[in-house]
Amino acid sequence: MRTVKDAKERRDEILDAADELFSQKGFDKTSTNEILEKIGIARGTLYYHFKSKEDIMDALIKRYEKVLFENAEKIAKDKSIPVYERIVKVVKALNISEQGNGQIIDHMHKPQNALMHQKTQATIIKRLTPLLTGIIEEGIEKGLFQTPFPYECMEMAIIYASTIFDSDMIVLSNEQRKERMQAFIYNIGRMLMIEEEGASYLKQIFERKEV
Amino acid sequence: MRTVKDAKERRDEILDAADELFSQKGFDKTSTNEILEKIGIARGTLYYHFKSKEDIMDALIKRYEKVLFENAEKIAKDKSIPVYERIVKVVKALNISEQGNGQIIDHMHKPQNALMHQKTQATIIKRLTPLLTGIIEEGIEKGLFQTPFPYECMEMAIIYASTIFDSDMIVLSNEQRKERMQAFIYNIGRMLMIEEEGASYLKQIFERKEV
DNA sequence: AAATATAGACCGACAGTCAGTCGGTTGGTA
DNA sequence: TACCAACCGACTGACTGTCGGTCTATATTT
């Protein structure tokens, strides 16, 4: 009853199982036993591939990070796409959950679990901020925006959005959500000194999202 | 060897011990055993006063919330203090750790622990935002600021500041810290359309803080 | 082609820790 | 003396991580 597999294959198998369980029940309330029973391996096998339960979480986050940001990075660097459109596309690349393989991450930003959420948010801030900043700087050159602090503006926008819109820390009704989104766009507009057309473009796009 | 105390007294005793241990080692890595050994009570006693370990954490947060915000609220409502000065004082009331009794909270915003941090941040957002919004609205009436979204501005400022300045999620050198602070003041200034004098006043104050 | 060696993958019993429970006890007080 | 809030500590069950040992696929030798 023993099946031997390539380390990589086993690792992925474990990560798949962990992903599903963590997103269902949260990290704390998922036991390592559940993970290994789900794929029919022994305790020692799990700890042969990962040094701790938290290590599994870290690997899981890295796996998502890789997939999502490789895609987002491609878009961000594609100068053939107009600035405003590119911003929208980059953000969408990270939010949307239709990544081919099947069910993927909403839970990347909405884990029932605090530590996982914290770690995820930290990587989003670290990786997304420079991407958007690049685009904004391009926009500045083109006279679309005007600010001495593009990086910090984006940092602030990302932190705010990921706390308010993508986590369950503050619970909002759909109505409130919409209001926050309007105010958010407006405020970013002020920080970047966006001209009228650009602002209303973004407004249209983002107010549609998530009913 | 049995000492009977008023429930309130015992509760506080337990909270004091938990406070010290949580802030030293973090919530997860503090065992309930350590707490009860520290004050010399039995396991059952602890669970007579609190229904779970997390319940202790919640009570601890509430205790801080009460002390800190009662003070902050008083300041916020004192219309004899000029608007700018009042903003500064309210913020200071929450940050500074000289609350009479001895050593208090830095760890309110800087716990090594994700869940505690998340809960703390949630209460800060919920309670501080309306306080500051009130002051800002007064400033708007007086023509100091101008924005259709004072609440959302403050929410954004608070979320950003508590993530960047008061948590160890993003690690900053003192130099970087200073830069962020400058940019932060500048950005808030734009969102609120602060006039020149007000902006430079805030700049002076907040750039001094925390070396 | 058969025998042997090697190492990477796997196993599962076990140790140790911890949160929470429960039946029973004690001391203050009415 | 009766009551009850406060207290006790042994116990349970669940969980993470460890360790010595085993298996199997592949490489190496004969």
Coordinates of C-alpha atoms (C1' of nucleotides) in Angstrom, one line a residue:
Chain A
M1 CA 0.0 0.0 0.0
R2 CA 3.0 2.2 -0.5
T3 CA 3.3 4.5 -3.5
V4 CA 6.5 6.4 -4.1
K5 CA 6.4 9.7 -6.0
D6 CA 8.7 12.4 -7.0
A7 CA 9.3 14.9 -4.2
K8 CA 7.8 17.7 -6.3
E9 CA 4.8 15.8 -7.1
R10 CA 4.1 14.8 -3.5
R11 CA 4.7 18.4 -2.3
D12 CA 2.2 19.6 -4.8
E13 CA -0.2 17.0 -3.7
I14 CA 0.2 18.0 -0.1
L15 CA -0.2 21.7 -1.0
D16 CA -3.4 21.0 -3.0
A17 CA -4.9 19.2 0.0
A18 CA -3.8 21.9 2.4
D19 CA -5.2 24.6 0.1
E20 CA -8.6 23.1 0.0
L21 CA -8.7 22.4 3.8
F22 CA -7.3 25.8 4.8
S23 CA -9.7 27.6 2.7
Q24 CA -12.6 25.6 4.0
K25 CA -11.8 25.6 7.7
G26 CA -9.0 28.0 8.2
F27 CA -5.4 27.2 9.1
D28 CA -5.7 26.9 12.8
K29 CA -8.7 24.5 12.6
T30 CA -7.1 22.3 10.1
S31 CA -5.0 19.5 11.6
T32 CA -2.1 18.0 9.9
N33 CA -3.9 14.7 10.3
E34 CA -6.7 15.8 8.1
I35 CA -4.2 16.8 5.4
L36 CA -2.4 13.5 5.4
E37 CA -5.5 11.4 5.7
K38 CA -7.0 13.2 2.7
I39 CA -4.2 12.0 0.4
G40 CA -3.4 8.8 2.3
I41 CA 0.1 9.3 3.4
A42 CA 1.8 8.8 6.7
R43 CA 2.7 11.5 9.3
G44 CA 6.4 11.1 8.6
T45 CA 5.9 11.6 4.9
L46 CA 4.3 15.0 5.5
Y47 CA 7.2 16.0 7.7
Y48 CA 9.7 14.7 5.3
H49 CA 8.5 17.2 2.7
F50 CA 7.7 20.1 5.1
K51 CA 9.4 21.1 8.2
S52 CA 6.2 22.3 10.0
K53 CA 2.6 23.1 9.5
E54 CA 3.4 26.8 9.1
D55 CA 6.0 25.8 6.4
I56 CA 3.1 24.4 4.4
M57 CA 1.3 27.7 4.6
D58 CA 4.3 29.6 3.5
A59 CA 4.8 27.3 0.6
L60 CA 1.2 27.6 -0.4
I61 CA 1.4 31.4 -0.3
K62 CA 4.5 31.3 -2.4
R63 CA 2.9 29.1 -5.0
Y64 CA 0.0 31.5 -5.4
E65 CA 2.4 34.5 -5.4
K66 CA 4.3 33.0 -8.3
V67 CA 1.3 32.2 -10.5
L68 CA -0.5 35.5 -9.9
F69 CA 2.3 37.9 -10.0
E70 CA 4.0 36.4 -13.0
N71 CA 0.8 37.2 -14.9
A72 CA 0.4 40.6 -13.3
E73 CA 4.0 41.5 -14.1
K74 CA 3.6 40.7 -17.7
I75 CA 0.6 43.0 -18.0
A76 CA 2.3 45.8 -16.0
K77 CA 5.3 45.8 -18.4
D78 CA 3.3 45.8 -21.6
K79 CA 3.6 49.4 -22.7
S80 CA 1.2 48.8 -25.6
I81 CA -1.7 48.9 -23.2
P82 CA -2.8 52.4 -22.3
V83 CA -2.0 53.5 -18.7
Y84 CA -5.5 53.5 -17.3
E85 CA -6.4 50.2 -18.8
R86 CA -3.2 48.6 -17.6
I87 CA -3.9 49.6 -14.0
V88 CA -7.3 48.0 -14.2
K89 CA -5.9 44.8 -15.8
V90 CA -3.2 44.4 -13.2
V91 CA -5.7 44.7 -10.4
K92 CA -8.0 42.3 -12.0
A93 CA -5.3 39.8 -12.6
L94 CA -4.9 39.5 -8.8
N95 CA -8.6 39.6 -7.9
I96 CA -10.3 37.3 -10.3
S97 CA -10.5 33.6 -9.5
E98 CA -10.7 32.0 -13.0
Q99 CA -7.2 30.8 -13.2
G100 CA -7.8 27.8 -15.5
N101 CA -7.1 24.9 -13.2
G102 CA -10.4 25.0 -11.4
Q103 CA -11.3 26.7 -8.2
I104 CA -8.6 29.1 -7.1
I105 CA -8.2 31.9 -4.6
D106 CA -10.6 34.2 -3.2
H107 CA -9.2 33.0 0.1
M108 CA -5.8 34.4 -0.8
H109 CA -7.1 37.6 0.7
K110 CA -9.9 36.2 2.7
P111 CA -8.6 33.4 4.8
Q112 CA -10.5 32.8 8.0
N113 CA -7.1 32.9 9.5
A114 CA -5.2 35.8 10.8
L115 CA -1.7 34.7 10.3
M116 CA -2.3 33.6 6.7
H117 CA -4.1 36.8 6.0
Q118 CA -1.2 38.9 7.4
K119 CA 1.4 37.0 5.4
T120 CA -0.7 37.3 2.3
Q121 CA -1.2 41.0 2.7
A122 CA 2.5 41.5 3.3
T123 CA 3.4 39.9 0.0
I124 CA 0.7 41.7 -1.9
I125 CA 2.0 45.0 -0.6
K126 CA 5.6 44.2 -1.3
R127 CA 5.0 42.9 -4.9
L128 CA 2.0 44.9 -6.1
T129 CA 3.2 48.4 -5.0
P130 CA 6.3 48.5 -7.3
L131 CA 4.2 47.2 -10.2
L132 CA 1.6 49.9 -9.9
T133 CA 4.2 52.5 -9.1
G134 CA 5.9 51.8 -12.4
I135 CA 2.7 52.4 -14.3
I136 CA 1.9 55.6 -12.4
E137 CA 5.4 56.9 -13.1
E138 CA 4.7 56.4 -16.8
G139 CA 1.5 58.2 -16.3
I140 CA 3.3 61.1 -14.7
E141 CA 5.7 61.4 -17.7
K142 CA 2.7 61.5 -19.9
G143 CA 1.1 64.2 -17.8
L144 CA -1.8 62.1 -16.7
F145 CA -0.8 62.3 -13.0
Q146 CA 1.2 64.6 -10.9
T147 CA 2.7 63.7 -7.5
P148 CA 6.1 63.7 -5.8
F149 CA 5.2 60.4 -4.0
P150 CA 3.9 57.8 -6.5
Y151 CA 5.2 54.9 -4.5
E152 CA 3.7 56.0 -1.2
C153 CA 0.4 56.8 -2.9
M154 CA 0.2 53.3 -4.3
E155 CA 1.2 51.8 -1.0
M156 CA -1.6 53.6 0.7
A157 CA -4.1 52.6 -1.9
I158 CA -3.1 49.0 -1.8
I159 CA -3.1 48.7 2.0
Y160 CA -6.4 50.4 2.2
A161 CA -8.1 48.4 -0.5
S162 CA -6.8 45.1 0.7
T163 CA -7.9 45.9 4.3
I164 CA -11.3 47.3 3.4
F165 CA -12.3 45.4 0.3
D166 CA -10.5 42.1 0.5
S167 CA -10.6 41.1 4.1
D168 CA -13.4 40.4 6.5
M169 CA -11.9 42.7 9.1
I170 CA -14.4 45.4 8.5
V171 CA -17.8 44.0 7.5
L172 CA -19.6 46.1 4.9
S173 CA -23.0 45.9 3.3
N174 CA -23.0 46.1 -0.5
E175 CA -24.3 49.6 -0.2
Q176 CA -21.4 50.6 2.1
R177 CA -19.0 48.8 -0.2
K178 CA -20.1 50.9 -3.1
E179 CA -19.8 54.1 -1.1
R180 CA -16.3 53.3 0.0
M181 CA -15.3 52.4 -3.5
Q182 CA -16.6 55.8 -4.8
A183 CA -14.7 57.7 -2.1
F184 CA -11.7 55.6 -2.7
I185 CA -11.5 56.4 -6.3
Y186 CA -12.1 60.1 -5.5
N187 CA -9.3 60.2 -2.9
I188 CA -6.8 58.4 -5.1
G189 CA -7.8 60.9 -7.8
R190 CA -6.9 63.8 -5.5
M191 CA -3.6 62.3 -4.4
L192 CA -2.5 61.7 -8.0
M193 CA -4.2 64.8 -9.4
I194 CA -6.0 62.8 -12.0
E195 CA -7.7 64.8 -14.7
E196 CA -11.5 64.5 -15.0
E197 CA -11.7 61.9 -17.9
G198 CA -9.3 59.5 -16.2
A199 CA -11.2 59.6 -12.9
S200 CA -14.6 58.9 -14.5
Y201 CA -13.1 56.1 -16.5
L202 CA -11.8 54.4 -13.3
K203 CA -15.1 55.1 -11.6
Q204 CA -17.0 53.3 -14.3
I205 CA -14.8 50.2 -14.2
F206 CA -14.5 49.7 -10.4
E207 CA -18.0 50.5 -9.5
R208 CA -19.2 47.7 -11.6
K209 CA -17.1 45.1 -9.9
E210 CA -18.6 42.8 -7.3
V211 CA -22.2 44.0 -7.6
Chain B
M1 CA -2.7 27.9 50.6
R2 CA -6.0 29.1 49.2
T3 CA -6.7 32.8 48.7
V4 CA -10.2 33.9 47.8
K5 CA -10.6 37.2 45.9
D6 CA -13.3 39.2 44.4
A7 CA -14.0 38.1 40.8
K8 CA -13.0 41.5 39.5
E9 CA -9.7 41.5 41.3
R10 CA -8.8 38.1 40.1
R11 CA -9.8 38.9 36.5
D12 CA -7.6 41.9 36.6
E13 CA -4.8 39.9 38.1
I14 CA -5.1 37.3 35.3
L15 CA -5.2 40.0 32.7
D16 CA -2.1 41.7 34.1
A17 CA -0.2 38.4 33.9
A18 CA -1.5 37.7 30.4
D19 CA -0.7 41.2 29.2
E20 CA 2.9 40.8 30.2
L21 CA 3.3 37.3 28.8
F22 CA 1.5 38.0 25.5
S23 CA 3.6 41.1 24.9
Q24 CA 6.8 39.2 25.7
K25 CA 6.2 36.0 23.8
G26 CA 3.1 36.5 21.8
F27 CA -0.3 35.0 22.2
D28 CA 0.3 31.6 20.5
K29 CA 3.5 30.9 22.3
T30 CA 2.1 31.7 25.7
S31 CA 0.5 28.8 27.4
T32 CA -2.3 29.1 29.8
N33 CA -0.1 27.2 32.3
E34 CA 2.4 30.0 32.3
I35 CA -0.3 32.5 33.0
L36 CA -1.7 30.6 36.0
E37 CA 1.7 29.6 37.4
K38 CA 2.7 33.3 37.2
I39 CA 0.0 34.2 39.7
G40 CA -0.2 30.9 41.5
I41 CA -3.7 29.8 40.7
A42 CA -5.1 26.6 39.5
R43 CA -6.3 25.7 36.0
G44 CA -9.9 25.6 37.0
T45 CA -9.7 29.1 38.5
L46 CA -8.6 30.6 35.2
Y47 CA -11.4 28.9 33.4
Y48 CA -13.8 30.0 36.1
H49 CA -13.1 33.6 35.1
F50 CA -12.5 33.2 31.4
K51 CA -14.2 30.8 29.1
S52 CA -11.2 30.4 26.8
K53 CA -7.7 31.6 26.1
E54 CA -9.0 33.8 23.3
D55 CA -11.5 35.2 25.7
I56 CA -8.6 36.4 27.8
M57 CA -7.2 38.2 24.8
D58 CA -10.5 39.8 24.0
A59 CA -10.9 41.1 27.5
L60 CA -7.3 42.4 27.4
I61 CA -8.0 44.3 24.2
K62 CA -11.3 45.7 25.7
R63 CA -9.5 46.9 28.8
Y64 CA -7.0 48.9 26.8
E65 CA -9.7 50.1 24.5
K66 CA -11.6 51.5 27.4
V67 CA -8.7 53.3 29.0
L68 CA -7.2 54.7 25.8
F69 CA -10.4 55.8 24.0
E70 CA -12.0 57.3 27.0
N71 CA -9.1 59.7 27.2
A72 CA -9.0 60.2 23.4
E73 CA -12.7 60.9 23.3
K74 CA -12.4 63.6 25.9
I75 CA -9.8 65.4 23.9
A76 CA -11.7 65.0 20.6
K77 CA -14.7 66.6 22.1
D78 CA -12.9 69.5 23.7
K79 CA -13.7 72.3 21.3
S80 CA -11.6 74.8 23.2
I81 CA -8.5 73.1 21.6
P82 CA -7.8 74.3 18.1
V83 CA -8.5 71.8 15.4
Y84 CA -4.9 71.0 14.3
E85 CA -3.7 70.7 17.9
R86 CA -6.6 68.5 18.7
I87 CA -5.8 66.0 16.0
V88 CA -2.3 65.8 17.2
K89 CA -3.4 65.2 20.8
V90 CA -5.9 62.5 20.0
V91 CA -3.3 60.6 18.0
K92 CA -0.7 61.0 20.8
A93 CA -3.2 59.8 23.4
L94 CA -3.3 56.5 21.6
N95 CA 0.4 56.1 20.8
I96 CA 2.2 57.1 23.9
S97 CA 2.9 54.6 26.6
E98 CA 3.0 56.8 29.7
Q99 CA -0.4 55.8 31.2
G100 CA 0.5 56.3 34.8
N101 CA 0.4 52.7 36.0
G102 CA 3.8 51.7 34.7
Q103 CA 4.7 50.0 31.5
I104 CA 1.8 50.0 29.1
I105 CA 1.2 49.3 25.5
D106 CA 3.3 49.6 22.6
H107 CA 2.3 46.1 21.9
M108 CA -1.3 47.1 21.5
H109 CA -0.4 47.7 17.9
K110 CA 2.7 45.6 17.8
P111 CA 2.0 42.2 19.0
Q112 CA 4.1 39.4 17.7
N113 CA 0.8 37.8 17.1
A114 CA -1.4 38.0 14.1
L115 CA -4.8 37.4 15.6
M116 CA -4.2 39.9 18.4
H117 CA -2.9 42.4 15.9
Q118 CA -5.9 42.0 13.7
K119 CA -8.4 42.4 16.5
T120 CA -6.6 45.4 17.8
Q121 CA -6.4 47.1 14.4
A122 CA -10.1 46.4 13.9
T123 CA -11.0 48.2 17.1
I124 CA -8.7 51.1 16.4
I125 CA -10.3 51.6 13.0
K126 CA -13.8 51.4 14.3
R127 CA -13.3 53.8 17.2
L128 CA -10.7 56.2 16.0
T129 CA -12.2 56.9 12.6
P130 CA -15.3 58.6 13.9
L131 CA -13.3 60.6 16.5
L132 CA -11.0 62.1 13.9
T133 CA -13.9 62.5 11.4
G134 CA -15.7 64.7 13.9
I135 CA -12.7 67.0 14.2
I136 CA -12.2 67.1 10.4
E137 CA -15.8 68.0 9.9
E138 CA -15.3 70.9 12.3
G139 CA -12.3 71.9 10.3
I140 CA -14.4 71.8 7.1
E141 CA -16.9 74.2 8.6
K142 CA -14.1 76.5 9.5
G143 CA -12.7 76.3 6.0
L144 CA -9.5 74.5 7.0
F145 CA -10.3 71.5 4.9
Q146 CA -12.4 70.6 2.0
T147 CA -13.6 67.2 1.1
P148 CA -16.8 65.4 0.4
F149 CA -15.5 62.2 2.1
P150 CA -14.0 63.1 5.5
Y151 CA -14.9 59.7 7.0
E152 CA -13.3 57.7 4.2
C153 CA -10.2 60.0 4.3
M154 CA -9.7 59.3 8.0
E155 CA -10.3 55.6 7.5
M156 CA -7.7 55.4 4.9
A157 CA -5.2 57.4 6.9
I158 CA -5.7 55.3 10.0
I159 CA -5.5 52.0 8.2
Y160 CA -2.4 53.0 6.4
A161 CA -0.7 54.5 9.4
S162 CA -1.5 51.5 11.7
T163 CA -0.2 49.1 9.1
I164 CA 3.0 50.9 8.1
F165 CA 4.0 52.8 11.3
D166 CA 2.5 50.6 14.1
S167 CA 3.0 47.1 13.0
D168 CA 6.0 44.9 12.1
M169 CA 4.4 43.8 8.9
I170 CA 6.6 46.0 6.8
V171 CA 10.0 46.5 8.3
L172 CA 11.4 50.0 7.8
S173 CA 14.6 51.7 8.6
N174 CA 14.4 55.0 10.5
E175 CA 15.3 56.7 7.2
Q176 CA 12.5 55.0 5.3
R177 CA 10.1 55.7 8.2
K178 CA 10.8 59.4 8.0
E179 CA 10.2 59.4 4.2
R180 CA 6.9 57.6 4.6
M181 CA 5.9 60.0 7.2
Q182 CA 6.6 63.0 5.0
A183 CA 4.8 61.4 2.1
F184 CA 1.9 60.5 4.3
I185 CA 1.4 64.0 5.6
Y186 CA 1.6 65.3 2.1
N187 CA -0.9 62.9 0.8
I188 CA -3.4 63.5 3.6
G189 CA -2.9 67.1 2.9
R190 CA -4.0 66.7 -0.7
M191 CA -7.0 64.5 0.2
L192 CA -8.2 67.1 2.6
M193 CA -7.0 70.1 0.7
I194 CA -5.2 71.5 3.7
E195 CA -3.8 75.0 3.3
E196 CA -0.1 75.6 3.5
E197 CA 0.2 76.6 7.1
G198 CA -1.7 73.7 8.5
A199 CA 0.3 71.2 6.5
S200 CA 3.6 72.6 7.7
Y201 CA 2.4 72.5 11.3
L202 CA 1.5 68.8 11.1
K203 CA 4.8 68.1 9.3
Q204 CA 6.7 69.7 12.1
I205 CA 4.9 67.7 14.8
F206 CA 4.9 64.3 13.3
E207 CA 8.3 64.3 11.9
R208 CA 9.7 64.7 15.4
K209 CA 7.9 61.6 16.7
E210 CA 9.9 58.4 17.2
V211 CA 13.4 59.7 16.3
Chain C
dA1 C1' 21.7 -10.6 -16.7
dA2 C1' 21.9 -11.3 -12.0
dA3 C1' 23.5 -9.6 -7.5
dT4 C1' 24.5 -5.8 -4.7
dA5 C1' 24.7 -1.1 -3.1
dT6 C1' 22.8 3.5 -2.4
dA7 C1' 19.7 7.0 -1.4
dG8 C1' 15.5 9.2 -1.6
dA9 C1' 10.8 8.5 -0.2
dC10 C1' 7.9 6.7 3.1
dC11 C1' 6.0 4.7 7.4
dG12 C1' 3.7 4.8 12.1
dA13 C1' 4.5 4.4 16.9
dC14 C1' 5.7 7.6 20.2
dA15 C1' 6.8 11.8 23.1
dG16 C1' 5.5 15.9 24.7
dT17 C1' 2.5 19.8 25.0
dC18 C1' -1.6 22.2 25.5
dA19 C1' -6.6 23.8 26.0
dG20 C1' -10.5 22.9 28.1
dT21 C1' -13.6 20.0 31.6
dC22 C1' -15.6 18.4 35.8
dG23 C1' -16.6 16.8 40.3
dG24 C1' -15.3 18.1 44.4
dT25 C1' -13.7 21.6 48.2
dT26 C1' -13.3 25.8 50.9
dG27 C1' -14.1 30.2 52.9
dG28 C1' -16.8 34.2 53.5
dT29 C1' -21.3 35.7 54.7
dA30 C1' -26.3 35.9 55.6
Chain D
dT1 C1' -25.6 26.3 59.7
dA2 C1' -26.6 26.8 55.2
dC3 C1' -25.4 28.6 51.0
dC4 C1' -22.7 30.0 47.1
dA5 C1' -19.1 32.3 44.7
dA6 C1' -14.5 31.2 44.2
dC7 C1' -11.2 27.9 43.8
dC8 C1' -8.7 23.4 43.1
dG9 C1' -6.1 19.9 40.3
dA10 C1' -6.5 15.5 38.1
dC11 C1' -8.0 14.1 33.8
dT12 C1' -9.2 14.0 28.7
dG13 C1' -8.6 14.3 24.1
dA14 C1' -6.4 16.4 20.4
dC15 C1' -2.6 18.0 18.2
dT16 C1' 2.3 18.8 16.4
dG17 C1' 6.6 17.3 15.5
dT18 C1' 10.4 13.3 15.9
dC19 C1' 12.9 9.2 15.1
dG20 C1' 14.4 4.7 14.0
dG21 C1' 13.6 1.8 10.7
dT22 C1' 11.7 0.1 6.0
dC23 C1' 10.9 0.0 1.2
dT24 C1' 11.8 0.7 -3.8
dA25 C1' 13.7 2.5 -7.9
dT26 C1' 17.9 3.1 -9.9
dA27 C1' 22.9 2.8 -10.3
dT28 C1' 27.0 -0.2 -10.0
dT29 C1' 29.4 -4.2 -10.0
dT30 C1' 30.2 -8.9 -11.1

